[in-house]
Amino acid sequence: MKKLLSLLVVSLLVLLMMASGQKTVTIRYGVWMSEQLDGIKAQISTFEKRYPNIKVKLEHVPWEDYWTKLQTMMAGGDCWDVFTMDTGFYLPDYVARNALVDITPFIKKDNLDLSVYPSGVLKLHNFEGEYYSLPRDYDTIGMFYNKKAFDEAKLKYPDGNWTWEDLKKAVEKLTKKDAKGNIVRYGITVDGGPLSVSQAFLFPMILSLGGDLVKDGKVVFDSPQVKEALSFARELTEKGYAPKPGVTSGDLFIAGKSAINFSGSWMLGYYAENIKSFNFGVVMIPKSRTGKRANISDSLGNVIWSKTKNLDAAWTFVKWMASKEAAEILGKSGTVIPAYRGTDTLWMQSFKRFGKEKDAKVFIDSVKYTNPWPQTRGSSEWFDRWETYYIVEIIAGRLGVEEGLKQATEEINGIIEKASQ
């Protein structure tokens, strides 16, 4: 009898769905974030309970193969309905290919409140006046410091009042040499290595000096502020306070061979888990002599393939993945900072087990000073040239600051112009 009743209930549900015109739709969802898979699976599970007529097939491809796979699928006309997008690096390129759905009309139709996302982060999801994704997460940059190194040098720990000049004075005293004059601990590193890193060091410094990175769709890397930032990094390197590009490998900070390290929120968990030989703290990155502080963010979002056959279901999924409920699941995973207002505290609380909640809060508080990653057409092409050639050669002393930045600006703007045609 119970079995018969169960069959009747199932049959009734099927008839009701048919009567209402609903049918089960399966959408494919592409991601690259290996360390976030558990959180993503939890999000999908909750979504499918909220929307039982939409099934999500998760397809994971690691970062090193993700973009090649994506282009191959698009060329073959068989792509994911929804996929994760790095808005800072790749969004403009895929917009130029007409590969993404402009979701601005959907946002307006559903009257979504975009004020729940940090303004500096939200800008990354809008290109040339139109939205192609909604903020999923964000990152900011902080200044990690080795407390043991500061104690040895008899220096006070850094605080939020530091300027770039304070940093310069400190790294001189924090740099440590052995009896033969060999450097055994650098005063400063970025991402555990040389200072030739844009996101975690150079871009925030340029912005704090009042400079621009992009103006009217073109880079402005030959400005006085960019010259000052590159000269600063070059000076610290030449004096031996920072490692030269290409000379060292591995993360010097985690090895205790760096006193100050600029890096992003994405590294806090890794450092908290793996640094055992010394205690570390995190403060906001320095202000400029003008008193201005600046940070920079990248942000991931979920985009819809322009040729999807499941547009309504894809939008329903994208919208929910940017909701408070989805952000709470992401925050509790402790992997990245969710963008939805108020849910970032869940990410911060995940560091309680390490006693690093205050350090985590620095990254959240820094979002008020953040600027969006410099977006232009052709950005995925020109950034590699800028990062691996120009700033490396300038900081290493093999290319003059003024000459190098003039060349970089001309070449990069040529790439942008070509990509815009």
Short mmCIF file of C-alpha atoms in Angstrom, two decimals, residues 137-380:
data_model
loop_
_atom_site.label_atom_id
_atom_site.label_comp_id
_atom_site.label_asym_id
_atom_site.label_seq_id
_atom_site.Cartn_x
_atom_site.Cartn_y
_atom_site.Cartn_z
CA ASP A 137 34.47 37.10 -4.57
CA TYR A 138 37.32 39.58 -4.31
CA ASP A 139 40.87 39.86 -3.09
CA THR A 140 42.92 42.69 -1.61
CA ILE A 141 46.59 43.19 -0.81
CA GLY A 142 48.18 43.33 2.64
CA MET A 143 51.64 43.71 4.15
CA PHE A 144 52.74 40.56 5.97
CA TYR A 145 55.57 40.97 8.46
CA ASN A 146 57.86 38.57 10.30
CA LYS A 147 57.58 39.44 14.01
CA LYS A 148 60.79 37.60 14.82
CA ALA A 149 62.74 39.73 12.33
CA PHE A 150 61.33 42.94 13.80
CA ASP A 151 62.19 41.81 17.32
CA GLU A 152 65.77 41.03 16.27
CA ALA A 153 66.13 44.47 14.67
CA LYS A 154 64.52 46.09 17.74
CA LEU A 155 61.89 47.75 15.58
CA LYS A 156 58.26 48.41 16.43
CA TYR A 157 55.80 46.35 14.44
CA PRO A 158 54.32 48.23 11.46
CA ASP A 159 50.86 49.77 11.69
CA GLY A 160 48.33 51.44 9.46
CA ASN A 161 50.11 54.79 9.65
CA TRP A 162 53.18 53.66 7.74
CA THR A 163 54.17 55.52 4.58
CA TRP A 164 56.35 54.24 1.75
CA GLU A 165 59.22 56.21 3.27
CA ASP A 166 58.72 54.41 6.61
CA LEU A 167 58.91 51.14 4.69
CA LYS A 168 62.16 52.18 3.02
CA LYS A 169 63.80 53.02 6.35
CA ALA A 170 62.63 49.77 7.95
CA VAL A 171 63.76 47.38 5.21
CA GLU A 172 67.29 48.76 5.44
CA LYS A 173 67.44 47.76 9.11
CA LEU A 174 65.62 44.47 8.56
CA THR A 175 67.96 43.22 5.83
CA LYS A 176 70.37 40.75 7.45
CA LYS A 177 73.80 39.62 6.22
CA ASP A 178 76.19 36.95 7.42
CA ALA A 179 79.86 37.48 8.35
CA LYS A 180 80.87 37.22 4.68
CA GLY A 181 78.37 39.86 3.61
CA ASN A 182 75.91 37.43 2.05
CA ILE A 183 72.24 38.29 2.47
CA VAL A 184 70.49 35.75 4.68
CA ARG A 185 67.26 37.70 5.08
CA TYR A 186 65.87 40.35 2.76
CA GLY A 187 64.08 43.34 4.18
CA ILE A 188 61.25 43.05 1.66
CA THR A 189 59.75 40.65 -0.87
CA VAL A 190 56.55 40.54 -2.88
CA ASP A 191 54.73 37.21 -3.09
CA GLY A 192 57.87 35.82 -1.46
CA GLY A 193 60.17 37.02 -4.25
CA PRO A 194 61.38 40.12 -6.17
CA LEU A 195 59.49 43.41 -6.35
CA SER A 196 58.56 42.97 -10.03
CA VAL A 197 54.91 42.20 -9.25
CA SER A 198 52.11 44.51 -10.35
CA GLN A 199 49.07 43.49 -8.30
CA ALA A 200 50.69 43.01 -4.92
CA PHE A 201 53.05 45.97 -4.99
CA LEU A 202 53.55 48.29 -7.97
CA PHE A 203 49.93 49.02 -8.91
CA PRO A 204 48.83 49.89 -5.34
CA MET A 205 51.86 52.18 -4.93
CA ILE A 206 51.18 53.97 -8.23
CA LEU A 207 47.54 54.50 -7.27
CA SER A 208 48.46 55.76 -3.80
CA LEU A 209 50.73 58.36 -5.42
CA GLY A 210 47.71 59.63 -7.36
CA GLY A 211 48.59 57.98 -10.65
CA ASP A 212 46.37 56.20 -13.14
CA LEU A 213 46.88 52.80 -14.67
CA VAL A 214 44.39 53.12 -17.52
CA LYS A 215 42.83 56.25 -18.97
CA ASP A 216 40.43 56.39 -21.92
CA GLY A 217 41.09 52.73 -22.67
CA LYS A 218 44.87 53.12 -22.87
CA VAL A 219 47.62 52.46 -20.28
CA VAL A 220 49.50 55.43 -18.83
CA PHE A 221 52.68 53.73 -17.69
CA ASP A 222 54.93 56.68 -18.56
CA SER A 223 53.48 59.00 -15.89
CA PRO A 224 55.55 60.54 -13.05
CA GLN A 225 53.80 58.27 -10.52
CA VAL A 226 54.69 55.09 -12.41
CA LYS A 227 58.28 56.28 -12.79
CA GLU A 228 58.47 56.95 -9.04
CA ALA A 229 57.09 53.51 -8.16
CA LEU A 230 59.48 51.67 -10.51
CA SER A 231 62.42 53.78 -9.32
CA PHE A 232 61.52 52.95 -5.72
CA ALA A 233 61.43 49.20 -6.44
CA ARG A 234 64.68 49.43 -8.40
CA GLU A 235 66.46 51.31 -5.59
CA LEU A 236 65.44 48.78 -2.94
CA THR A 237 66.63 45.99 -5.21
CA GLU A 238 69.97 47.61 -6.08
CA LYS A 239 70.71 48.22 -2.40
CA GLY A 240 70.15 44.54 -1.68
CA TYR A 241 67.04 45.02 0.45
CA ALA A 242 65.01 42.97 -2.05
CA PRO A 243 66.02 40.01 -4.25
CA LYS A 244 66.86 40.65 -7.89
CA PRO A 245 64.44 39.25 -10.47
CA GLY A 246 65.43 35.77 -11.55
CA VAL A 247 68.04 35.28 -8.82
CA THR A 248 65.88 33.42 -6.32
CA SER A 249 63.10 30.88 -6.51
CA GLY A 250 60.51 29.72 -4.02
CA ASP A 251 58.78 31.73 -1.31
CA LEU A 252 61.39 33.51 0.82
CA PHE A 253 58.85 34.75 3.36
CA ILE A 254 57.64 31.33 4.37
CA ALA A 255 61.29 30.26 4.67
CA GLY A 256 61.99 33.07 7.12
CA LYS A 257 64.29 34.79 4.61
CA SER A 258 62.16 37.90 4.26
CA ALA A 259 61.05 40.37 6.94
CA ILE A 260 58.23 42.09 5.05
CA ASN A 261 56.18 40.52 2.30
CA PHE A 262 53.45 42.09 0.20
CA SER A 263 50.84 39.57 -0.89
CA GLY A 264 47.13 38.98 -1.27
CA SER A 265 44.32 37.67 0.87
CA TRP A 266 44.61 34.38 -1.00
CA MET A 267 47.89 33.65 0.82
CA LEU A 268 46.69 34.10 4.41
CA GLY A 269 45.42 30.55 4.80
CA TYR A 270 48.53 29.04 3.23
CA TYR A 271 50.85 31.02 5.49
CA ALA A 272 48.76 30.35 8.60
CA GLU A 273 48.84 26.64 7.85
CA ASN A 274 52.50 26.31 6.94
CA ILE A 275 54.62 28.90 8.77
CA LYS A 276 55.88 27.27 11.96
CA SER A 277 59.29 28.88 12.66
CA PHE A 278 58.03 32.41 13.41
CA ASN A 279 54.86 34.36 14.08
CA PHE A 280 53.61 36.85 11.54
CA GLY A 281 51.14 39.69 11.37
CA VAL A 282 49.35 41.62 8.62
CA VAL A 283 48.76 45.37 8.27
CA MET A 284 47.40 47.56 5.51
CA ILE A 285 49.85 48.52 2.80
CA PRO A 286 51.50 51.94 3.29
CA LYS A 287 50.13 55.34 2.41
CA SER A 288 51.94 57.73 0.09
CA ARG A 289 53.46 61.01 1.23
CA THR A 290 50.15 62.66 0.25
CA GLY A 291 48.34 60.58 2.87
CA LYS A 292 46.49 58.57 0.23
CA ARG A 293 46.18 54.80 0.58
CA ALA A 294 45.25 52.58 -2.35
CA ASN A 295 44.65 48.90 -2.87
CA ILE A 296 43.72 46.86 -5.93
CA SER A 297 41.38 43.94 -6.44
CA ASP A 298 40.66 41.23 -8.89
CA SER A 299 37.34 39.43 -8.77
CA LEU A 300 35.80 36.32 -10.24
CA GLY A 301 32.32 36.15 -11.65
CA ASN A 302 30.16 33.64 -13.50
CA VAL A 303 29.39 34.40 -17.14
CA ILE A 304 26.95 32.93 -19.65
CA TRP A 305 28.05 31.64 -23.04
CA SER A 306 26.40 33.68 -25.79
CA LYS A 307 25.28 30.55 -27.66
CA THR A 308 23.75 28.71 -24.74
CA LYS A 309 20.43 27.00 -25.42
CA ASN A 310 19.46 27.30 -21.75
CA LEU A 311 19.58 31.06 -21.23
CA ASP A 312 16.84 31.34 -18.59
CA ALA A 313 18.24 28.50 -16.49
CA ALA A 314 21.77 29.86 -16.88
CA TRP A 315 20.69 33.31 -15.68
CA THR A 316 18.83 31.80 -12.73
CA PHE A 317 22.02 30.00 -11.73
CA VAL A 318 24.31 33.02 -12.24
CA LYS A 319 21.98 35.24 -10.24
CA TRP A 320 21.74 32.77 -7.36
CA MET A 321 25.52 32.20 -7.30
CA ALA A 322 25.88 35.94 -6.60
CA SER A 323 23.27 35.85 -3.83
CA LYS A 324 23.76 36.12 -0.09
CA GLU A 325 22.93 32.43 0.41
CA ALA A 326 25.61 31.33 -2.06
CA ALA A 327 28.11 33.81 -0.62
CA GLU A 328 27.58 32.45 2.88
CA ILE A 329 28.48 28.95 1.69
CA LEU A 330 31.59 30.33 -0.01
CA GLY A 331 32.59 32.34 3.09
CA LYS A 332 32.33 29.35 5.41
CA SER A 333 34.70 27.42 3.14
CA GLY A 334 37.48 29.87 4.09
CA THR A 335 39.01 29.82 0.60
CA VAL A 336 38.21 33.29 -0.76
CA ILE A 337 36.45 36.45 0.41
CA PRO A 338 32.83 36.46 -0.80
CA ALA A 339 31.72 39.75 -2.36
CA TYR A 340 28.18 39.98 -0.97
CA ARG A 341 27.96 42.56 1.80
CA GLY A 342 28.33 41.11 5.30
CA THR A 343 29.31 37.60 4.25
CA ASP A 344 33.04 38.43 4.25
CA THR A 345 33.00 38.08 8.04
CA LEU A 346 32.41 34.34 7.59
CA TRP A 347 35.71 34.14 5.72
CA MET A 348 37.36 36.07 8.53
CA GLN A 349 35.91 33.75 11.19
CA SER A 350 37.35 30.73 9.38
CA PHE A 351 40.79 31.89 10.60
CA LYS A 352 39.82 31.66 14.25
CA ARG A 353 41.48 28.25 14.49
CA PHE A 354 44.81 29.90 13.62
CA GLY A 355 44.27 32.94 15.82
CA LYS A 356 44.42 35.09 12.69
CA GLU A 357 40.99 36.76 12.64
CA LYS A 358 42.52 40.24 13.10
CA ASP A 359 44.92 39.63 10.24
CA ALA A 360 42.05 38.46 8.03
CA LYS A 361 40.09 41.60 8.93
CA VAL A 362 42.88 43.74 7.44
CA PHE A 363 42.04 42.41 3.98
CA ILE A 364 38.33 43.06 4.46
CA ASP A 365 38.91 46.58 5.78
CA SER A 366 41.20 47.28 2.82
CA VAL A 367 38.34 46.95 0.34
CA LYS A 368 37.29 50.54 1.06
CA TYR A 369 40.56 51.65 -0.56
CA THR A 370 40.47 49.25 -3.46
CA ASN A 371 40.53 49.97 -7.17
CA PRO A 372 39.50 47.60 -9.95
CA TRP A 373 42.11 45.73 -11.94
CA PRO A 374 43.04 47.80 -15.06
CA GLN A 375 40.81 46.47 -17.82
CA THR A 376 41.44 47.09 -21.51
CA ARG A 377 40.99 45.17 -24.68
CA GLY A 378 43.90 42.81 -25.26
CA SER A 379 44.73 42.82 -21.54
CA SER A 380 45.55 39.11 -21.37
#
